[in-house]
Amino acid sequence: MEQSRAAARLQIVLGHLGRPSAGAVVIHPTTGTISSASFHPQQFQYTLDNNVLTLEQRKFYEENGFLVIKNLVPDADIERFRNEFEKICRKEVKPLGLVVMRDVTISKSEYAPSEKMTTKVQDFQEDKELFRYCTLPEILKYVECFTGPNIMAMHTMLINKPPDSGKKTSRHPLHQDLHYFPFRPSNLIVCAWTAMEHIDRNNGCLVVLPGTHKGSLKPHDYPKWEGGVNKMFHGIQDYEENNARVHLVMEKGDTVFFHPLLIHGSGQNKTQGFRKAISCHFASADCHYIDVKGTSQENIEKEVVGIANKFYGAENSTDLKDIWMYRARLVKGERTNL
């Protein structure tokens, strides 16, 4: 009953987030240095014992906080995801709970529904075709190296980074994904992010700061960008600007797995095409929820709850835990705490 009420309350929040915002707040490294430390298996903190990762791969992830697996997702699957995304853009399918987002520079335009109007879809757990990504054996095989055998799919996205309008709003500020997550421990959470086409610095590839997963969660807020910032695009306020950066050039089907404390972002899309990627954050079903009140994550919780209060005129008890309870789906093993 509690979970049903949480889902009902969440529909209010998700219903608004799917609308355009009315306000302005709306491996192949190419740069930087990466390393693979020399240490013994008993020192592993971020990977689990199994026979999937090689010793060198484990060392690399332990030291850097990310790992690229080449050609992991077949072309046929990627084309199916692309076709479903296009149907969503044309409003031929309307999955329950799906959040459809636009870039702040086109949020008020009145163009017909199309791929050009949608920059991201989130929470596609009710779309059977897109959610297939979260259940692909190729993906779960590697996810288990970080979460263990009981796996929950927590957050889903298909990103359609648009050509930049000239205001640089297609950028995503440097951030840590754990900022959005009210569950722990962080070492049992991992993101799988798959390129749906060739991705490089021209169309806004991911940029990561190797080794930053070893630090703590930093305060996030909207960056003070003159051209505007997209809704929910919080960024780190005090990162070390001299930190080495690695730009991940990826081919269609390549997949990067990374830790939720790894500082990362993406540059602007300087091409005329739309850069696509599909991703899911996974967590061990043994994780537990936390209360973010009084922490650096309180601002993101207030933003989501504030949206619901503003548009529906009533106080409610929705919090980040409600949201993640609604999103979470068991994809392998047994459900425990989450």
Short mmCIF file of C-alpha atoms in Angstrom, two decimals:
data_model
loop_
_atom_site.label_atom_id
_atom_site.label_comp_id
_atom_site.label_asym_id
_atom_site.label_seq_id
_atom_site.Cartn_x
_atom_site.Cartn_y
_atom_site.Cartn_z
CA MET A 1 0.00 0.00 0.00
CA GLU A 2 2.83 2.41 0.92
CA GLN A 3 4.52 1.78 -2.43
CA SER A 4 1.24 2.36 -4.30
CA ARG A 5 0.78 5.73 -2.59
CA ALA A 6 4.36 6.64 -3.38
CA ALA A 7 3.81 5.83 -7.06
CA ALA A 8 0.61 7.88 -7.13
CA ARG A 9 2.34 10.90 -5.61
CA LEU A 10 5.23 10.52 -8.01
CA GLN A 11 2.93 10.81 -11.01
CA ILE A 12 2.33 14.43 -10.03
CA VAL A 13 6.03 15.17 -10.09
CA LEU A 14 6.76 13.24 -13.26
CA GLY A 15 3.75 14.75 -15.00
CA HIS A 16 5.25 18.19 -14.69
CA LEU A 17 8.84 17.22 -15.40
CA GLY A 18 7.70 15.89 -18.76
CA ARG A 19 6.62 19.39 -19.81
CA PRO A 20 8.89 22.11 -21.20
CA SER A 21 10.23 24.38 -18.50
CA ALA A 22 8.88 27.91 -18.52
CA GLY A 23 11.95 29.42 -16.94
CA ALA A 24 15.55 29.87 -17.94
CA VAL A 25 16.72 27.17 -15.58
CA VAL A 26 15.49 25.00 -17.70
CA ILE A 27 38.40 3.08 -24.23
CA HIS A 28 39.91 5.74 -26.25
CA PRO A 29 41.07 8.67 -24.18
CA THR A 30 42.19 11.67 -26.21
CA THR A 31 43.46 13.96 -23.46
CA GLY A 32 44.70 13.61 -19.91
CA THR A 33 46.57 10.87 -18.14
CA ILE A 34 45.20 7.58 -16.92
CA SER A 35 46.91 4.92 -14.91
CA SER A 36 46.52 1.37 -13.75
CA ALA A 37 47.90 0.99 -10.26
CA SER A 38 49.87 -1.98 -9.05
CA PHE A 39 48.17 -3.50 -6.04
CA HIS A 40 47.01 -6.82 -4.70
CA PRO A 41 43.45 -8.19 -5.14
CA GLN A 42 42.68 -7.82 -1.44
CA GLN A 43 42.95 -4.06 -1.93
CA PHE A 44 40.06 -3.95 -4.41
CA GLN A 45 37.28 -1.64 -3.21
CA TYR A 46 35.20 -0.91 -6.29
CA THR A 47 35.01 -4.26 -8.11
CA LEU A 48 33.85 -7.68 -6.98
CA ASP A 49 35.41 -11.08 -7.48
CA ASN A 50 34.21 -12.96 -10.56
CA ASN A 51 35.65 -14.28 -13.80
CA VAL A 52 34.39 -11.51 -16.13
CA LEU A 53 36.90 -8.70 -15.69
CA THR A 54 40.57 -9.34 -16.26
CA LEU A 55 43.01 -8.34 -13.56
CA GLU A 56 44.10 -5.37 -15.66
CA GLN A 57 40.50 -4.23 -16.16
CA ARG A 58 39.86 -4.42 -12.43
CA LYS A 59 43.01 -2.45 -11.69
CA PHE A 60 42.03 0.17 -14.26
CA TYR A 61 38.54 0.67 -12.80
CA GLU A 62 39.87 0.70 -9.25
CA GLU A 63 42.35 3.45 -10.11
CA ASN A 64 40.28 5.51 -12.56
CA GLY A 65 36.61 4.89 -11.76
CA PHE A 66 35.53 3.96 -15.28
CA LEU A 67 36.01 1.22 -17.84
CA VAL A 68 35.16 1.16 -21.56
CA ILE A 69 34.11 -2.15 -23.12
CA LYS A 70 34.32 -2.02 -26.91
CA ASN A 71 31.52 -3.19 -29.21
CA LEU A 72 29.41 -4.55 -26.36
CA VAL A 73 25.85 -3.86 -27.56
CA PRO A 74 24.88 -5.28 -31.00
CA ASP A 75 23.85 -2.93 -33.82
CA ALA A 76 20.45 -4.64 -34.08
CA ASP A 77 19.58 -3.72 -30.49
CA ILE A 78 20.72 -0.14 -30.95
CA GLU A 79 18.56 0.25 -34.04
CA ARG A 80 15.55 -1.03 -32.10
CA PHE A 81 16.19 1.54 -29.37
CA ARG A 82 16.54 4.26 -31.98
CA ASN A 83 13.25 3.29 -33.64
CA GLU A 84 11.39 3.29 -30.33
CA PHE A 85 12.83 6.68 -29.43
CA GLU A 86 11.60 8.12 -32.73
CA LYS A 87 8.11 6.74 -32.02
CA ILE A 88 8.15 8.46 -28.64
CA CYS A 89 9.23 11.73 -30.25
CA ARG A 90 6.31 11.50 -32.71
CA LYS A 91 3.99 10.64 -29.80
CA GLU A 92 3.06 7.35 -31.39
CA VAL A 93 3.76 5.68 -28.05
CA LYS A 94 3.36 7.28 -24.62
CA PRO A 95 4.91 5.12 -21.90
CA LEU A 96 3.64 5.69 -18.37
CA GLY A 97 5.94 7.84 -16.23
CA LEU A 98 8.25 8.82 -19.10
CA VAL A 99 9.93 12.21 -18.70
CA VAL A 100 10.48 14.04 -22.00
CA MET A 101 12.95 16.92 -21.91
CA ARG A 102 13.90 19.75 -24.26
CA ASP A 103 16.91 22.01 -24.43
CA VAL A 104 16.26 25.37 -22.78
CA THR A 105 16.81 27.17 -26.11
CA ILE A 106 13.93 25.31 -27.78
CA SER A 107 11.67 24.71 -24.78
CA LYS A 108 9.06 27.25 -25.93
CA SER A 109 9.11 26.50 -29.64
CA GLU A 110 6.00 25.19 -31.34
CA TYR A 111 7.49 22.82 -33.86
CA ALA A 112 5.67 19.58 -34.58
CA PRO A 113 6.67 16.67 -32.30
CA SER A 114 9.87 15.13 -33.66
CA GLU A 115 13.37 14.03 -32.79
CA LYS A 116 14.48 17.66 -33.13
CA MET A 117 12.27 18.69 -30.20
CA THR A 118 13.44 16.05 -27.71
CA THR A 119 16.86 16.15 -26.10
CA LYS A 120 16.36 13.40 -23.53
CA VAL A 121 13.85 10.85 -22.31
CA GLN A 122 14.15 9.63 -18.73
CA ASP A 123 12.46 6.91 -16.71
CA PHE A 124 11.54 4.56 -19.54
CA GLN A 125 11.03 1.65 -17.16
CA GLU A 126 7.46 1.20 -18.45
CA ASP A 127 8.55 1.09 -22.10
CA LYS A 128 9.25 -2.57 -22.79
CA GLU A 129 11.32 -1.90 -25.88
CA LEU A 130 13.71 0.65 -24.37
CA PHE A 131 13.86 -1.17 -21.04
CA ARG A 132 15.31 -4.15 -22.88
CA TYR A 133 18.61 -2.27 -22.64
CA CYS A 134 18.59 -2.76 -18.87
CA THR A 135 18.12 -6.51 -19.22
CA LEU A 136 20.64 -7.24 -21.99
CA PRO A 137 22.86 -10.15 -20.90
CA GLU A 138 25.85 -8.31 -22.37
CA ILE A 139 25.21 -5.38 -20.03
CA LEU A 140 24.28 -7.32 -16.89
CA LYS A 141 27.34 -9.52 -17.27
CA TYR A 142 29.53 -6.50 -16.52
CA VAL A 143 27.16 -4.74 -14.11
CA GLU A 144 27.42 -7.73 -11.78
CA CYS A 145 31.15 -7.03 -11.46
CA PHE A 146 30.25 -3.85 -9.55
CA THR A 147 26.90 -4.54 -7.87
CA GLY A 148 26.93 -8.27 -7.21
CA PRO A 149 24.27 -10.76 -8.40
CA ASN A 150 21.15 -8.98 -7.10
CA ILE A 151 20.69 -6.10 -9.53
CA MET A 152 18.19 -3.25 -9.60
CA ALA A 153 17.77 -0.90 -12.58
CA MET A 154 17.33 2.49 -10.91
CA HIS A 155 17.46 5.26 -13.50
CA THR A 156 17.11 5.11 -17.28
CA MET A 157 17.89 7.67 -19.97
CA LEU A 158 18.18 7.99 -23.72
CA ILE A 159 20.13 11.17 -24.48
CA ASN A 160 19.68 12.98 -27.78
CA LYS A 161 22.22 15.80 -27.48
CA PRO A 162 21.13 18.48 -29.96
CA PRO A 163 23.27 20.67 -32.21
CA ASP A 164 24.29 23.62 -30.08
CA SER A 165 22.36 26.82 -30.78
CA GLY A 166 25.42 28.95 -30.13
CA LYS A 167 24.60 29.49 -26.46
CA LYS A 168 26.49 26.36 -25.37
CA THR A 169 23.40 24.94 -23.63
CA SER A 170 24.08 21.49 -25.10
CA ARG A 171 26.90 21.12 -22.58
CA HIS A 172 26.42 19.14 -19.40
CA PRO A 173 28.34 20.58 -16.42
CA LEU A 174 30.82 18.45 -14.53
CA HIS A 175 28.92 16.53 -11.87
CA GLN A 176 28.69 13.35 -9.81
CA ASP A 177 25.65 11.17 -10.36
CA LEU A 178 25.44 10.30 -6.67
CA HIS A 179 24.10 13.84 -6.13
CA TYR A 180 20.74 12.59 -7.44
CA PHE A 181 20.66 9.25 -5.61
CA PRO A 182 19.26 8.77 -2.07
CA PHE A 183 20.69 5.28 -1.68
CA ARG A 184 23.98 3.82 -0.57
CA PRO A 185 26.63 2.43 -0.50
CA SER A 186 28.04 4.21 -3.52
CA ASN A 187 30.48 1.40 -4.32
CA LEU A 188 27.54 -0.89 -5.20
CA ILE A 189 26.18 1.55 -7.82
CA VAL A 190 27.33 1.73 -11.44
CA CYS A 191 26.24 3.42 -14.65
CA ALA A 192 26.24 1.67 -18.02
CA TRP A 193 26.36 4.25 -20.85
CA THR A 194 26.29 3.03 -24.45
CA ALA A 195 27.11 5.05 -27.56
CA MET A 196 24.41 4.71 -30.24
CA GLU A 197 26.75 6.13 -32.91
CA HIS A 198 30.28 7.47 -33.24
CA ILE A 199 30.89 9.97 -30.44
CA ASP A 200 33.85 12.32 -30.18
CA ARG A 201 34.66 15.85 -29.04
CA ASN A 202 32.89 17.37 -32.05
CA ASN A 203 29.47 16.07 -31.04
CA GLY A 204 29.98 16.24 -27.29
CA CYS A 205 31.55 13.06 -25.93
CA LEU A 206 31.77 12.28 -22.25
CA VAL A 207 34.66 13.83 -20.36
CA VAL A 208 35.79 12.20 -17.12
CA LEU A 209 38.22 13.16 -14.37
CA PRO A 210 40.02 9.87 -13.61
CA GLY A 211 40.37 8.89 -9.98
CA THR A 212 37.80 11.34 -8.63
CA HIS A 213 35.56 8.43 -7.59
CA LYS A 214 37.89 8.05 -4.61
CA GLY A 215 36.71 11.38 -3.19
CA SER A 216 33.51 12.43 -1.49
CA LEU A 217 30.21 13.78 -2.81
CA LYS A 218 30.62 17.49 -3.48
CA PRO A 219 27.99 20.26 -3.32
CA HIS A 220 26.13 20.78 -6.61
CA ASP A 221 24.07 23.64 -8.01
CA TYR A 222 23.29 25.30 -11.33
CA PRO A 223 26.39 26.74 -13.02
CA LYS A 224 26.28 30.44 -13.85
CA TRP A 225 26.30 30.08 -17.63
CA GLU A 226 25.25 33.11 -19.68
CA GLY A 227 23.38 31.07 -22.29
CA GLY A 228 21.19 29.28 -19.74
CA VAL A 229 21.22 25.86 -18.13
CA ASN A 230 18.89 22.93 -18.71
CA LYS A 231 16.56 21.74 -15.98
CA MET A 232 18.22 19.50 -13.38
CA PHE A 233 21.69 20.03 -14.91
CA HIS A 234 23.39 20.66 -11.56
CA GLY A 235 27.16 20.91 -11.52
CA ILE A 236 30.00 20.77 -9.01
CA GLN A 237 30.88 24.17 -7.64
CA ASP A 238 34.41 23.58 -6.33
CA TYR A 239 36.18 20.99 -8.46
CA GLU A 240 39.90 21.26 -9.13
CA GLU A 241 40.18 22.87 -12.57
CA ASN A 242 43.71 21.57 -13.08
CA ASN A 243 42.56 17.97 -12.69
CA ALA A 244 43.47 15.79 -15.69
CA ARG A 245 40.54 15.22 -18.07
CA VAL A 246 39.96 12.31 -20.41
CA HIS A 247 37.61 12.62 -23.40
CA LEU A 248 36.01 9.29 -24.29
CA VAL A 249 35.86 8.72 -28.04
CA MET A 250 33.43 5.85 -28.57
CA GLU A 251 31.97 3.88 -31.45
CA LYS A 252 28.45 2.56 -31.84
CA GLY A 253 27.90 -0.19 -29.27
CA ASP A 254 30.85 0.77 -27.06
CA THR A 255 29.84 0.96 -23.40
CA VAL A 256 31.45 2.76 -20.50
CA PHE A 257 30.80 1.65 -16.92
CA PHE A 258 31.53 4.26 -14.26
CA HIS A 259 31.27 4.91 -10.54
CA PRO A 260 28.61 7.37 -9.25
CA LEU A 261 31.25 9.57 -7.58
CA LEU A 262 33.32 9.92 -10.76
CA ILE A 263 33.28 13.56 -11.86
CA HIS A 264 32.14 13.73 -15.48
CA GLY A 265 30.20 15.82 -17.97
CA SER A 266 30.03 16.44 -21.70
CA GLY A 267 30.89 19.22 -24.12
CA GLN A 268 28.72 21.04 -26.59
CA ASN A 269 27.59 19.41 -29.83
CA LYS A 270 29.31 21.38 -32.58
CA THR A 271 27.84 19.29 -35.41
CA GLN A 272 24.47 19.51 -37.15
CA GLY A 273 23.42 16.03 -36.05
CA PHE A 274 21.94 14.70 -32.81
CA ARG A 275 24.31 12.66 -30.64
CA LYS A 276 22.56 9.65 -29.09
CA ALA A 277 23.42 7.42 -26.16
CA ILE A 278 21.38 5.13 -23.92
CA SER A 279 22.14 4.48 -20.28
CA CYS A 280 21.00 2.95 -17.02
CA HIS A 281 22.19 3.33 -13.45
CA PHE A 282 22.21 0.02 -11.65
CA ALA A 283 22.51 -0.69 -7.93
CA SER A 284 22.78 -3.72 -5.74
CA ALA A 285 19.43 -4.73 -4.31
CA ASP A 286 21.29 -4.80 -0.99
CA CYS A 287 21.60 -1.00 -1.02
CA HIS A 288 19.49 1.05 1.39
CA TYR A 289 17.74 4.40 1.16
CA ILE A 290 18.92 7.45 3.10
CA ASP A 291 17.27 10.71 4.14
CA VAL A 292 18.94 13.57 2.25
CA LYS A 293 17.55 16.34 4.45
CA GLY A 294 20.38 18.32 5.98
CA THR A 295 22.85 17.12 3.33
CA SER A 296 24.26 18.63 0.14
CA GLN A 297 21.57 16.72 -1.78
CA GLU A 298 18.72 18.61 -0.16
CA ASN A 299 18.61 21.19 -2.97
CA ILE A 300 17.78 18.61 -5.64
CA GLU A 301 15.04 17.13 -3.45
CA LYS A 302 13.57 20.59 -2.78
CA GLU A 303 13.58 21.36 -6.49
CA VAL A 304 11.55 18.28 -7.38
CA VAL A 305 9.07 18.69 -4.51
CA GLY A 306 8.82 22.42 -5.20
CA ILE A 307 7.77 21.75 -8.77
CA ALA A 308 4.90 19.59 -7.57
CA ASN A 309 3.78 22.16 -4.99
CA LYS A 310 3.97 25.07 -7.44
CA PHE A 311 1.86 23.47 -10.14
CA TYR A 312 -0.62 21.61 -7.94
CA GLY A 313 -0.94 24.04 -5.06
CA ALA A 314 -0.77 21.53 -2.24
CA GLU A 315 1.89 20.30 0.14
CA ASN A 316 2.72 16.62 -0.16
CA SER A 317 5.17 14.17 1.33
CA THR A 318 6.94 13.24 -1.88
CA ASP A 319 10.69 12.90 -1.41
CA LEU A 320 13.60 11.39 -3.31
CA LYS A 321 12.97 8.01 -1.73
CA ASP A 322 9.45 7.96 -3.24
CA ILE A 323 10.89 8.72 -6.67
CA TRP A 324 13.46 5.97 -6.57
CA MET A 325 10.99 3.46 -5.14
CA TYR A 326 8.87 4.13 -8.19
CA ARG A 327 11.74 3.86 -10.67
CA ALA A 328 13.46 0.78 -9.28
CA ARG A 329 13.06 -2.50 -11.16
CA LEU A 330 14.65 -5.83 -10.30
CA VAL A 331 16.50 -7.13 -13.37
CA LYS A 332 18.51 -10.00 -11.90
CA GLY A 333 18.59 -12.03 -8.70
CA GLU A 334 16.54 -11.26 -5.60
CA ARG A 335 15.08 -8.03 -4.23
CA THR A 336 16.37 -7.21 -0.74
CA ASN A 337 16.46 -3.65 0.64
CA LEU A 338 15.70 -1.52 -2.43
#
